Structure formats: structure tokens, C-alpha cells
Amino acid sequence: MRAASTLLLFAVLASACGAKVVFVDEDGGGGSGASTTTGSGIPSGSSGSTGSTTGDTSSTTTGGFTAPCQRLCMEHPTCLGGDCLEECNALRQPGCETETDEYILCLAHNFGPNCELGNMCAGEFAVYQNCFAPTIDCVEITCSESDGECECQSSCDGTILEQACRENDDFYKCDCAVEGQRIGECVQSDKVCELDLGCCKELWLLLQG
């Protein structure tokens, strides 16, 4: 079995996900996100208010753009094994459509001529999996909250993560730090600072890839 198939087999689990986030690079430019992306990053879920989308867009085109599964199967039709679209569609999890699409697009961009992948999509896979079946739990150390702002520090698999969010129009912008070092910003729809529920955990997972 190809290495990619092994990676994908354990990805098809079941759970749920919530609000979508947008990651922002250190220079303020867009990173991976739910509504806008530049580069090959990936957004992730928190426990906010955004629900699941309806309908299956994995094998269709919308707005002139090729849907992720269709693109993957056009460029690498044998890398998932079996019926490519069927295998690709099986990756989709309710509430985690954005995370799934970013992971699938990463595969489409990074499969080699013999379906080799290596660790190229490890970050995207970690964010995708965290959306519906988290493997790393964050234990709260301290949290504080005031009008329009909140801040939390947690231990996530032995690593100290911090998230400080502030209201910005109709969304919340969050500063993220790992072991005291700032790693960037992310944007989420709700004032959620707990690391297991907020967007900084997903940014951390993405950067680990």
C-alpha cells in the first residue's frame, strides 16, 4: 500500500467541529483560513457558532474553481487507492469541511510522481484531525476575561500555549504564543480563549508540520 494510503486510512474517524478561523502571518498578511487563504496553510475549528455546511462539493466545481477532491483525483487518480472520488469523499467530516478541503488540497499539491508524500502535509492533517478527533488535550492553567477581551494559558501535551483575544468589529483577533514566543495571530467568530476551543491551538498544530 502506498504511504499516502496509510496516512489517510486512520484519518477517517467521526466527531464534530465548530467555528472556522483565519490564520494571520507575522507580517499581517493572510495565512491559512476559512474564508481567505494565501499559501498552503489550513484553517481549523473551534467551538464557536458556525455549523456544518450542507451539500457535497467535493466532486463538483463552483464559481469556475475545481473542487478539492476533483482536483486531487484529476492530478493523482491512483494515490488514494480504489475509486479516488469515493475515497476522497470518505475523508469529509460534518462541521470540518474547511479543514478537510485544506488537507485534500495539500495532498493534491504535494503528492510525488509515485504518490510519495513524506511529512509535507503533516500540519494540515493535524489540524484536520483535531477538528473531529483531537489527539492532544490542553489543560487550562490560568484564564481571565473582560468586556471584549479574554486571555488563557494552557499546557498542551506538555507545551505551554497562550491565547489572548480582543474584539475587532464582528470577530475576534487572537495573539498566539508558544513557550512565551509569539507565533502569529488567528481570527475567530466568538470570544473563546480556552486553548482546546480557540484558534491558537490549530495554528500551533499547523506550524508543527
Short mmCIF file of C-alpha atoms in Angstrom, two decimals:
data_model
loop_
_atom_site.label_atom_id
_atom_site.label_comp_id
_atom_site.label_asym_id
_atom_site.label_seq_id
_atom_site.Cartn_x
_atom_site.Cartn_y
_atom_site.Cartn_z
CA MET A 1 0.00 0.00 0.00
CA ARG A 2 1.29 3.46 -0.79
CA ALA A 3 2.45 5.69 2.07
CA ALA A 4 -0.33 8.17 1.35
CA SER A 5 -2.97 5.49 1.74
CA THR A 6 -1.58 4.60 5.16
CA LEU A 7 -1.75 8.25 6.20
CA LEU A 8 -5.32 8.59 5.03
CA LEU A 9 -6.73 5.38 6.47
CA PHE A 10 -6.55 6.47 10.08
CA ALA A 11 -7.92 9.90 9.21
CA VAL A 12 -11.46 8.69 8.61
CA LEU A 13 -12.87 8.91 12.14
CA ALA A 14 -16.03 10.55 13.48
CA SER A 15 -16.85 13.58 15.64
CA ALA A 16 -17.71 17.26 15.11
CA CYS A 17 -16.22 20.71 14.73
CA GLY A 18 -17.33 24.33 15.06
CA ALA A 19 -16.32 27.85 14.15
CA LYS A 20 -13.80 28.48 11.44
CA VAL A 21 -10.73 30.61 11.84
CA VAL A 22 -8.30 32.56 9.72
CA PHE A 23 -4.58 32.47 10.46
CA VAL A 24 -2.60 35.66 10.02
CA ASP A 25 1.13 35.71 9.33
CA GLU A 26 3.56 37.70 11.45
CA ASP A 27 3.62 40.47 8.82
CA GLY A 28 -0.15 40.79 8.94
CA GLY A 29 -0.78 39.02 5.66
CA GLY A 30 -3.33 36.28 5.29
CA GLY A 31 -2.32 32.76 6.17
CA SER A 32 -4.43 29.65 6.06
CA GLY A 33 -8.04 30.27 6.85
CA ALA A 34 -11.70 29.57 6.46
CA SER A 35 -12.60 32.47 4.23
CA THR A 36 -9.33 33.69 2.73
CA THR A 37 -6.07 31.90 2.12
CA THR A 38 -2.68 32.70 0.68
CA GLY A 39 -0.15 29.94 0.51
CA SER A 40 -0.75 26.35 1.52
CA GLY A 41 -1.87 26.76 5.13
CA ILE A 42 -5.06 25.46 6.75
CA PRO A 43 -7.71 26.81 8.99
CA SER A 44 -9.18 24.95 11.80
CA GLY A 45 -12.16 24.59 14.03
CA SER A 46 -13.10 25.83 17.48
CA SER A 47 -16.34 25.53 19.39
CA GLY A 48 -17.94 28.69 18.09
CA SER A 49 -21.23 29.24 16.31
CA THR A 50 -20.52 28.22 12.73
CA GLY A 51 -22.32 24.99 11.88
CA SER A 52 -21.89 22.40 9.20
CA THR A 53 -22.38 23.35 5.58
CA THR A 54 -24.86 21.43 3.51
CA GLY A 55 -24.35 19.56 0.28
CA ASP A 56 -21.31 17.76 -1.09
CA THR A 57 -18.99 19.96 -3.14
CA SER A 58 -16.06 17.55 -3.14
CA SER A 59 -16.60 16.31 -6.68
CA THR A 60 -18.11 19.37 -8.36
CA THR A 61 -16.91 22.76 -9.50
CA THR A 62 -18.21 26.04 -8.15
CA GLY A 63 -17.56 29.57 -9.33
CA GLY A 64 -15.20 28.30 -12.01
CA PHE A 65 -12.87 26.66 -9.48
CA THR A 66 -12.20 22.94 -9.35
CA ALA A 67 -13.36 21.39 -6.06
CA PRO A 68 -10.61 19.85 -3.88
CA CYS A 69 -11.48 16.17 -4.41
CA GLN A 70 -11.92 16.66 -8.12
CA ARG A 71 -8.56 18.39 -8.36
CA LEU A 72 -6.80 15.70 -6.33
CA CYS A 73 -8.29 12.89 -8.41
CA MET A 74 -7.55 14.62 -11.71
CA GLU A 75 -3.88 15.10 -10.80
CA HIS A 76 -3.26 11.92 -8.76
CA PRO A 77 -6.01 9.41 -9.65
CA THR A 78 -4.28 6.35 -8.14
CA CYS A 79 -2.78 7.77 -4.94
CA LEU A 80 -5.76 7.07 -2.66
CA GLY A 81 -6.32 3.55 -3.93
CA GLY A 82 -9.64 2.25 -5.21
CA ASP A 83 -12.14 4.76 -6.56
CA CYS A 84 -10.40 8.10 -5.99
CA LEU A 85 -13.50 10.29 -5.57
CA GLU A 86 -15.13 7.76 -3.26
CA GLU A 87 -12.01 7.52 -1.09
CA CYS A 88 -11.62 11.30 -1.07
CA ASN A 89 -15.25 11.92 -0.16
CA ALA A 90 -14.86 9.48 2.76
CA LEU A 91 -12.45 11.94 4.36
CA ARG A 92 -15.16 14.55 4.78
CA GLN A 93 -16.44 15.11 8.34
CA PRO A 94 -19.57 17.13 9.27
CA GLY A 95 -18.54 20.55 10.53
CA CYS A 96 -14.95 20.16 9.32
CA GLU A 97 -15.40 20.91 5.63
CA THR A 98 -12.80 23.68 5.53
CA GLU A 99 -10.17 21.61 7.34
CA THR A 100 -10.87 18.67 5.03
CA ASP A 101 -10.58 20.79 1.90
CA GLU A 102 -7.27 22.30 3.00
CA TYR A 103 -5.87 18.84 3.75
CA ILE A 104 -7.04 17.46 0.40
CA LEU A 105 -5.57 20.45 -1.46
CA CYS A 106 -2.28 19.91 0.34
CA LEU A 107 -2.27 16.31 -0.89
CA ALA A 108 -3.05 17.48 -4.42
CA HIS A 109 -0.15 19.93 -4.32
CA ASN A 110 2.40 17.62 -2.72
CA PHE A 111 1.97 14.03 -3.91
CA GLY A 112 5.05 12.98 -5.85
CA PRO A 113 5.03 11.10 -9.18
CA ASN A 114 4.92 7.78 -7.31
CA CYS A 115 2.43 9.06 -4.73
CA GLU A 116 5.20 9.75 -2.22
CA LEU A 117 4.27 12.41 0.34
CA GLY A 118 6.59 12.29 3.34
CA ASN A 119 5.67 14.86 6.00
CA MET A 120 4.60 17.57 3.58
CA CYS A 121 1.00 17.68 4.86
CA ALA A 122 1.60 16.72 8.50
CA GLY A 123 0.43 20.11 9.78
CA GLU A 124 -2.70 20.15 7.65
CA PHE A 125 -3.50 16.60 8.73
CA ALA A 126 -3.03 17.51 12.43
CA VAL A 127 -5.46 20.44 12.09
CA TYR A 128 -7.95 18.29 10.15
CA GLN A 129 -7.82 15.52 12.75
CA ASN A 130 -8.01 17.98 15.66
CA CYS A 131 -11.30 19.27 14.27
CA PHE A 132 -13.19 16.00 14.78
CA ALA A 133 -10.97 13.66 16.84
CA PRO A 134 -8.40 15.62 18.89
CA THR A 135 -5.33 13.65 19.95
CA ILE A 136 -3.84 16.45 22.09
CA ASP A 137 -5.77 17.89 25.03
CA CYS A 138 -4.95 21.26 26.56
CA VAL A 139 -5.17 21.68 30.34
CA GLU A 140 -6.06 25.18 31.47
CA ILE A 141 -3.55 26.93 33.76
CA THR A 142 -4.95 30.47 34.02
CA CYS A 143 -7.72 32.40 32.27
CA SER A 144 -9.09 35.93 32.54
CA GLU A 145 -11.91 37.74 30.77
CA SER A 146 -13.24 41.30 30.46
CA ASP A 147 -15.53 43.14 28.06
CA GLY A 148 -14.40 42.34 24.54
CA GLU A 149 -11.22 40.58 25.66
CA CYS A 150 -10.02 37.28 27.12
CA GLU A 151 -6.73 35.51 27.74
CA CYS A 152 -5.76 31.96 28.61
CA GLN A 153 -2.62 29.94 29.24
CA SER A 154 -2.73 26.16 28.94
CA SER A 155 -0.47 23.14 28.84
CA CYS A 156 -0.97 21.22 25.60
CA ASP A 157 0.85 17.90 25.62
CA GLY A 158 3.46 19.46 27.90
CA THR A 159 3.85 22.63 25.81
CA ILE A 160 2.69 25.99 27.18
CA LEU A 161 0.37 27.81 24.79
CA GLU A 162 -1.14 31.26 25.30
CA GLN A 163 -4.08 32.86 23.54
CA ALA A 164 -5.14 36.48 24.00
CA CYS A 165 -8.22 37.60 22.04
CA ARG A 166 -9.79 41.02 21.55
CA GLU A 167 -12.96 42.09 19.80
CA ASN A 168 -12.46 43.55 16.35
CA ASP A 169 -15.69 44.57 14.62
CA ASP A 170 -17.77 41.38 14.35
CA PHE A 171 -14.94 38.92 15.04
CA TYR A 172 -12.11 38.32 17.49
CA LYS A 173 -8.41 38.63 16.70
CA CYS A 174 -6.15 36.44 18.85
CA ASP A 175 -2.43 36.67 19.56
CA CYS A 176 -0.80 33.26 19.92
CA ALA A 177 2.38 32.33 21.80
CA VAL A 178 4.22 29.05 22.49
CA GLU A 179 6.56 28.84 25.47
CA GLY A 180 6.47 32.66 25.64
CA GLN A 181 7.38 33.16 21.97
CA ARG A 182 4.79 34.78 19.70
CA ILE A 183 3.93 32.61 16.69
CA GLY A 184 1.32 34.80 15.00
CA GLU A 185 -2.36 35.70 15.02
CA CYS A 186 -5.61 33.97 14.19
CA VAL A 187 -9.18 35.18 13.80
CA GLN A 188 -12.32 33.51 15.12
CA SER A 189 -16.01 34.33 15.25
CA ASP A 190 -16.51 34.06 19.04
CA LYS A 191 -14.74 35.19 22.20
CA VAL A 192 -13.22 31.83 23.09
CA CYS A 193 -9.81 31.76 24.75
CA GLU A 194 -9.59 28.21 26.09
CA LEU A 195 -6.84 26.61 24.02
CA ASP A 196 -8.80 23.43 23.28
CA LEU A 197 -11.60 25.57 21.83
CA GLY A 198 -9.80 28.59 20.43
CA CYS A 199 -7.83 29.06 17.24
CA CYS A 200 -4.25 29.26 18.55
CA LYS A 201 -4.04 25.51 19.13
CA GLU A 202 -4.72 24.93 15.45
CA LEU A 203 -2.10 27.48 14.44
CA TRP A 204 0.39 25.67 16.67
CA LEU A 205 -0.52 22.30 15.13
CA LEU A 206 -0.19 23.68 11.64
CA LEU A 207 3.25 25.12 12.30
CA GLN A 208 4.45 21.80 13.71
CA GLY A 209 4.03 20.31 10.26
#
